[in-house]
Every structure is written in structure tokens, then in C-alpha cells.
Tab-separated table of C-alpha atoms in Angstrom:
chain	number	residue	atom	x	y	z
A	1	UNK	CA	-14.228	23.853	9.872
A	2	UNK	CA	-15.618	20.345	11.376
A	3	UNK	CA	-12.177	19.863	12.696
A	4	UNK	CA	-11.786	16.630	11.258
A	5	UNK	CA	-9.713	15.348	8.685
A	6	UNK	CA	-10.173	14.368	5.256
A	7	UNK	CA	-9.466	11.379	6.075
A	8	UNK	CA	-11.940	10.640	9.172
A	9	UNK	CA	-14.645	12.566	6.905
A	10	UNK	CA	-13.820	9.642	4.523
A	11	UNK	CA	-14.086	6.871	7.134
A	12	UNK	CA	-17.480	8.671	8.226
A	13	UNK	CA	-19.039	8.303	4.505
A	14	UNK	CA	-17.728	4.400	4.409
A	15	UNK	CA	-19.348	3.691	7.838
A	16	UNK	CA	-22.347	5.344	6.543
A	17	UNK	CA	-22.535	3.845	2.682
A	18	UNK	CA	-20.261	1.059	3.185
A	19	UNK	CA	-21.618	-2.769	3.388
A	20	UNK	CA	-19.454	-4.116	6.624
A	21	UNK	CA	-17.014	-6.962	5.874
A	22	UNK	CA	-17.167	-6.408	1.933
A	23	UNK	CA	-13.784	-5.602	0.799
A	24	UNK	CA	-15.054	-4.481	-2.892
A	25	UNK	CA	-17.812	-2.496	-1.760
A	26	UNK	CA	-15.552	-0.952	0.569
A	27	UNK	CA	-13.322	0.477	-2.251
A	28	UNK	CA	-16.542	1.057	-4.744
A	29	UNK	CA	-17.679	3.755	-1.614
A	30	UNK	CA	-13.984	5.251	-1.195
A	31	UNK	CA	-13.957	5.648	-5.080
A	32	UNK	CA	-17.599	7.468	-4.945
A	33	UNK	CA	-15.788	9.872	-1.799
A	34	UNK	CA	-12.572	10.724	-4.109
A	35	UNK	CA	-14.947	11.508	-7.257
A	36	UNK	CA	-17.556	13.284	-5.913
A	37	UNK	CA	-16.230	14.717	-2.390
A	38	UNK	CA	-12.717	15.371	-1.565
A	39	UNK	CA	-9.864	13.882	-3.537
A	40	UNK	CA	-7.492	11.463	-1.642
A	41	UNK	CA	-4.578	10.049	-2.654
A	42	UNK	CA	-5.406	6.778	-3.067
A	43	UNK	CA	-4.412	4.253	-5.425
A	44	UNK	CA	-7.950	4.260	-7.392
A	45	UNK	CA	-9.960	2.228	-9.191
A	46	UNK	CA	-7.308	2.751	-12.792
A	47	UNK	CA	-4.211	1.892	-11.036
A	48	UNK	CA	-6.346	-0.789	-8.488
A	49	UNK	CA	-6.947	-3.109	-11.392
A	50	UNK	CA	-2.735	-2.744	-12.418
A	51	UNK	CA	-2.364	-4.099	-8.631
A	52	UNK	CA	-5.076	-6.674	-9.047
A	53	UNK	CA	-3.327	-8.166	-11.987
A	54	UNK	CA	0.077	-8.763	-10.843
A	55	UNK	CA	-1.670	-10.356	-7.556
A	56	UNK	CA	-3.194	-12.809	-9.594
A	57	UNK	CA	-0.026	-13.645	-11.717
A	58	UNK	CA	1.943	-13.957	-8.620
A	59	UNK	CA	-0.085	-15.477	-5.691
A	60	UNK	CA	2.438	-13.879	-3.559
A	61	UNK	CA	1.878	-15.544	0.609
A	62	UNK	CA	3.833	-12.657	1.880
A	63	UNK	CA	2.989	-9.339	1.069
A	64	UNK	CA	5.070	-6.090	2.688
A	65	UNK	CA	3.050	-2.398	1.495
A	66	UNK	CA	4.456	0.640	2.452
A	67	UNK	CA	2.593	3.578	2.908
A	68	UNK	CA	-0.924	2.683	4.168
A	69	UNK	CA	-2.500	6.173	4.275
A	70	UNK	CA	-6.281	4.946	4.504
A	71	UNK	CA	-6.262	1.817	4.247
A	72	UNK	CA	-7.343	1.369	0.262
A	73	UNK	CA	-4.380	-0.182	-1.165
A	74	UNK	CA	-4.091	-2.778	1.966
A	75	UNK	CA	-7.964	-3.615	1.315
A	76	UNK	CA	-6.846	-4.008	-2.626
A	77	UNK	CA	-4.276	-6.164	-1.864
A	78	UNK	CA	-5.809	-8.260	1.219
A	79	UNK	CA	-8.695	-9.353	-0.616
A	80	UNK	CA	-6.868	-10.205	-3.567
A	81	UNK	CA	-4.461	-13.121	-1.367
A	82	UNK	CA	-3.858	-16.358	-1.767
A	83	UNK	CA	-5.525	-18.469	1.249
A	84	UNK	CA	-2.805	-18.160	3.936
A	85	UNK	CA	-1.567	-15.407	2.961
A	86	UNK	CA	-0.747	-12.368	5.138
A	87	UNK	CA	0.125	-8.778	4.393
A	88	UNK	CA	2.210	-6.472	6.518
A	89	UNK	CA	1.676	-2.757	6.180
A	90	UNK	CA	4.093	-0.068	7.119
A	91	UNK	CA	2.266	3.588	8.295
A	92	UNK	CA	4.444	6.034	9.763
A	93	UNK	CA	1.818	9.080	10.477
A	94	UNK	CA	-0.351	7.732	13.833
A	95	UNK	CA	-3.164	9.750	12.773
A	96	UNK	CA	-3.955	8.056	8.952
A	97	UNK	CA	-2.751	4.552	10.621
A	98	UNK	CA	-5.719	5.058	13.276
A	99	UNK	CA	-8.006	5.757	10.285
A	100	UNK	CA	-6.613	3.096	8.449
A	101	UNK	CA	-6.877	0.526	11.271
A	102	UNK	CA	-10.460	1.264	11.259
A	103	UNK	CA	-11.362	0.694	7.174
A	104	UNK	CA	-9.382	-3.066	7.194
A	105	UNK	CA	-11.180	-3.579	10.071
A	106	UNK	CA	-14.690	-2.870	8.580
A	107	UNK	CA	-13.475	-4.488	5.207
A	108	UNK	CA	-13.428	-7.924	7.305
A	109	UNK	CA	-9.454	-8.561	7.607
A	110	UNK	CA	-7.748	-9.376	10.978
A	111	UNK	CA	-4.871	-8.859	12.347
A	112	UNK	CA	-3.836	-12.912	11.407
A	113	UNK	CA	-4.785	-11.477	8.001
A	114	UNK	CA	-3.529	-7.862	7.685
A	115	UNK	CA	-0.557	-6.369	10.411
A	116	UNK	CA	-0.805	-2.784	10.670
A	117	UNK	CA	2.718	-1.299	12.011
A	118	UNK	CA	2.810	2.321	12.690
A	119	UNK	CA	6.623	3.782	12.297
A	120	UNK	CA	9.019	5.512	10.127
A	121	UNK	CA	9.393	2.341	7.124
A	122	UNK	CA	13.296	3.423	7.783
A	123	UNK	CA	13.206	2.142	11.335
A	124	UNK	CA	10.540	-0.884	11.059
A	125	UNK	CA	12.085	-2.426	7.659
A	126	UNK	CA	15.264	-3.700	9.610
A	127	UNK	CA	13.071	-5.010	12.824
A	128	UNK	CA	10.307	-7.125	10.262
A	129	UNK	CA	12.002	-10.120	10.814
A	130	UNK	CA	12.438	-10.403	14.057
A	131	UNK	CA	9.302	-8.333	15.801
A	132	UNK	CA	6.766	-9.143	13.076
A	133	UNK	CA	8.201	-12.777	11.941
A	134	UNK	CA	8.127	-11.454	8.130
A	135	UNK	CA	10.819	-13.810	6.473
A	136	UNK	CA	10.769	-12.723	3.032
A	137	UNK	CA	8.298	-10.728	1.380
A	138	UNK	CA	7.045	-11.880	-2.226
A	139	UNK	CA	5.625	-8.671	-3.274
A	140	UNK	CA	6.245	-5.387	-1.782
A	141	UNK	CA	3.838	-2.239	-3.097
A	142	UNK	CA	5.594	0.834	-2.465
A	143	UNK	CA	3.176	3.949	-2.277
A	144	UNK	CA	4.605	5.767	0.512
A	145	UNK	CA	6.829	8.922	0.724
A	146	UNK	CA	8.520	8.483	-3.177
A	147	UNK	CA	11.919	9.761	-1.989
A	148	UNK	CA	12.019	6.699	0.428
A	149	UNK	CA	11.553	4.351	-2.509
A	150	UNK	CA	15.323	3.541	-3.068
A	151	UNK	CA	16.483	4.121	0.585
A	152	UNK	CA	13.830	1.407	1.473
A	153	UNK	CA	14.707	-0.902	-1.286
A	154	UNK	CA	18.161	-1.150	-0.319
A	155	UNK	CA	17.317	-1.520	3.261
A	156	UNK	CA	14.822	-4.425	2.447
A	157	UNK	CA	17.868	-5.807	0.455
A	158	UNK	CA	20.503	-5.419	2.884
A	159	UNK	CA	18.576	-6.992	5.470
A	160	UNK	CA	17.705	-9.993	3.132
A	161	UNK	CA	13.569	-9.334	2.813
A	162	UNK	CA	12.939	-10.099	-0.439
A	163	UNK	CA	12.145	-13.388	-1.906
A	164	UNK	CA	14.026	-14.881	-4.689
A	165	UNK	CA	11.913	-13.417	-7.556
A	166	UNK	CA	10.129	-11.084	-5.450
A	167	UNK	CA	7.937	-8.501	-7.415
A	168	UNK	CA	8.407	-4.682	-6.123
A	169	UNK	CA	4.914	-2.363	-7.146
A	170	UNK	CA	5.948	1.028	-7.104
A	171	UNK	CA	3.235	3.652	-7.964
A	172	UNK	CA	3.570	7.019	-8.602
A	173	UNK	CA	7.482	6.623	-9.729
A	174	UNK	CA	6.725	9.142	-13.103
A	175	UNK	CA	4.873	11.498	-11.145
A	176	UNK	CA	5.740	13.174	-9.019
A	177	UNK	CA	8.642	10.905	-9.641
A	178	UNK	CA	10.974	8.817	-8.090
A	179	UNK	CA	14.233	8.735	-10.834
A	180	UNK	CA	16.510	7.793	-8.271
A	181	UNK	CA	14.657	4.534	-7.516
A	182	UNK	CA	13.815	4.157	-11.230
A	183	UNK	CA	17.578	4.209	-12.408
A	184	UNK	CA	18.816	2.151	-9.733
A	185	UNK	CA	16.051	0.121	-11.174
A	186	UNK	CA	17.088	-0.329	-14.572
A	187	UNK	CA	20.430	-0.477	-13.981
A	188	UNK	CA	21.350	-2.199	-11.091
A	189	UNK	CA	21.174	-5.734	-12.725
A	190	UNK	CA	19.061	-7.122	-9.728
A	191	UNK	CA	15.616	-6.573	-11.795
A	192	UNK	CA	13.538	-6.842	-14.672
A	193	UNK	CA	11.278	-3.459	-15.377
A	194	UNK	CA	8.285	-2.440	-16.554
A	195	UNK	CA	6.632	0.321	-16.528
A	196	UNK	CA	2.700	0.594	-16.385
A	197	UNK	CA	1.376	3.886	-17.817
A	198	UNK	CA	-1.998	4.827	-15.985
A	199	UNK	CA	-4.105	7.880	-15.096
A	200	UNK	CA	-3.871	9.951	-12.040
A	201	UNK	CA	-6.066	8.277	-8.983
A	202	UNK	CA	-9.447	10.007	-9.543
């Protein structure tokens, strides 16, 4: 009825509740929206400390997430880098990127720190190298579109983007499910797999 989205309504509470250019309290306020206000698919506070963990363990300096949607994952991983680190995120719907854009901005992360491309992951993945100087990626988060999970993979294969002993974080690959990634996965001989059981976001 307001004609906004779900997610501008959710940008609107963070500007309002939100303390500018404090990444945690940034997702303690999105958490508070999802609970109490309107559900978004986020990766929440459950699954957030999953993502917080394997940052820690692996320090990774290049960081590739696809699927940005509001911004909450990139503001879980930015402020859990290394110094020096940068993350590149991949959004192909304009409308959440502009959101998105928006919340890393007011979390305190620039564009040195956190590149936001907007585009189909299909047609940025093979361009990273040479448009956004992304080398090799060290950990890539997957939480975008779960029947791009394998196509993507392969592409950031075939095009040489992953670091030798590169971590890939995909959520959500139970449910609603991704078993083509998953089996490619296990059986492929390329990785070692582990799968994290958690809750639902919210």
C-alpha cells in the first residue's frame, strides 16, 4: 500500500534505529526488522555466526559473494576481513542492489573495501578479472538464485577464479535445495565437504 518495497521499508527502519558506520549494530537492527516486522531472506543471526567462523579460520584477502539482496551477508562478511582485504559482490536485480548500495554504505565500507556489481553472476563471473581486477577469490559465499550454484561454480572454475584451497559457502543448498551443486560437490574430486545443519533465517 506505501508503494515501497520490503526491502526500502527495511533500509527506512536501519536509517532510523541503526548507529551509522557500525557494521554489528547494523545487522543487530536488520535482525530486530526480520523478527518482529517483515521476514527477509537474509542470512540471519544462526547461519551469520556459521559465516563468521569460517572467516576467522580462513582470513581469506579476496572474497567473491553472490547474491547481495540487502546488503546483510556483504556487511557479515566485510567486517569480518582481514586488513586489506576486499570483497566483491555480485547483484543482478537493480532494485535490491540500490538498496543494498545504501546499507554497506551506512555500515562504514567503501568501495576500496566492498565492490558492488550489479548483473546477471552468469555474465559478470567471466569479466571479474579483467573489469574488476579480482585474481582469485579465497572464499566465495554463494546465496544467490540456488539453481545458479553449479552453473556458477563451473564458470568460476573454467575461468580460473578460485584460489588454490579456496573455501566455497553455500547456504541454503538443503532447502530449498541445490542437489545438483551438492553432488557435483561430493563427487567431483575437486573438494572436501561439509555440511553445516542450521535453522531457517528468522
Amino acid at each position: 500500500l506505501t508503494g515501497t518495497s520490503r526491502e526500502q521499508r527495511a533500509f527506512q527502519y536501519l536509517l532510523a534505529h541503526a548507529i551509522p558506520g557500525d557494521p554489528h549494530h547494523i545487522l543487530q537492527t536488520f535482525d530486530q526488522w526480520c523478527y518482529h516486522c517483515e521476514h527477509l531472506s537474509c542470512v540471519g543471526p544462526d547461519k551469520g555466526r556459521i559465516v563468521e567462523r569460517v572467516l576467522l579460520e580462513r582470513a581469506p584477502l579476496r572474497v567473491l559473494e553472490l547474491g547481495t539482496y540487502c546488503g546483510y551477508g556483504t556487511v557479515l562478511l566485510a567486517q569480518g576481513l582481514p586488513p586489506g582485504a576486499r570483497l566483491y559482490t555480485i547483484e543482478g536485480d537493480p532494485r535490491h542492489a540500490a538498496v543494498a548500495e545504501k546499507v554497506i554504505r551506512l555500515a562504514g565500507f567503501s568501495e576500496q573495501t566492498v565492490e558492488l556489481i550489479v548483473g546477471p553472476s552468469e555474465e559478470v563471473i567471466p569479466h571479474l578479472r579483467e573489469k574488476h581486477g579480482l585474481m582469485k577469490a579465497d572464499l566465495v559465499f554463494m546465496d544467490h538464485w540456488k539453481r545458479c550454484y553449479l552453473r556458477d561454480l563451473r564458470l568460476l572454475e573454467s575461468h580460473q577464479l578460485l584460489a588454490e584451497g579456496a573455501t566455497i559457502l553455500a547456504d541454503n543448498v538443503l532447502f530449498p535445495g541445490a542437489p545438483h551443486f551438492l553432488q557435483y560437490a561430493k563427487t567431483c574430486g575437486k573438494y572436501h565437504c561439509k555440511v553445516h545443519r542450521a535453522s531457517l533465517e528468522y
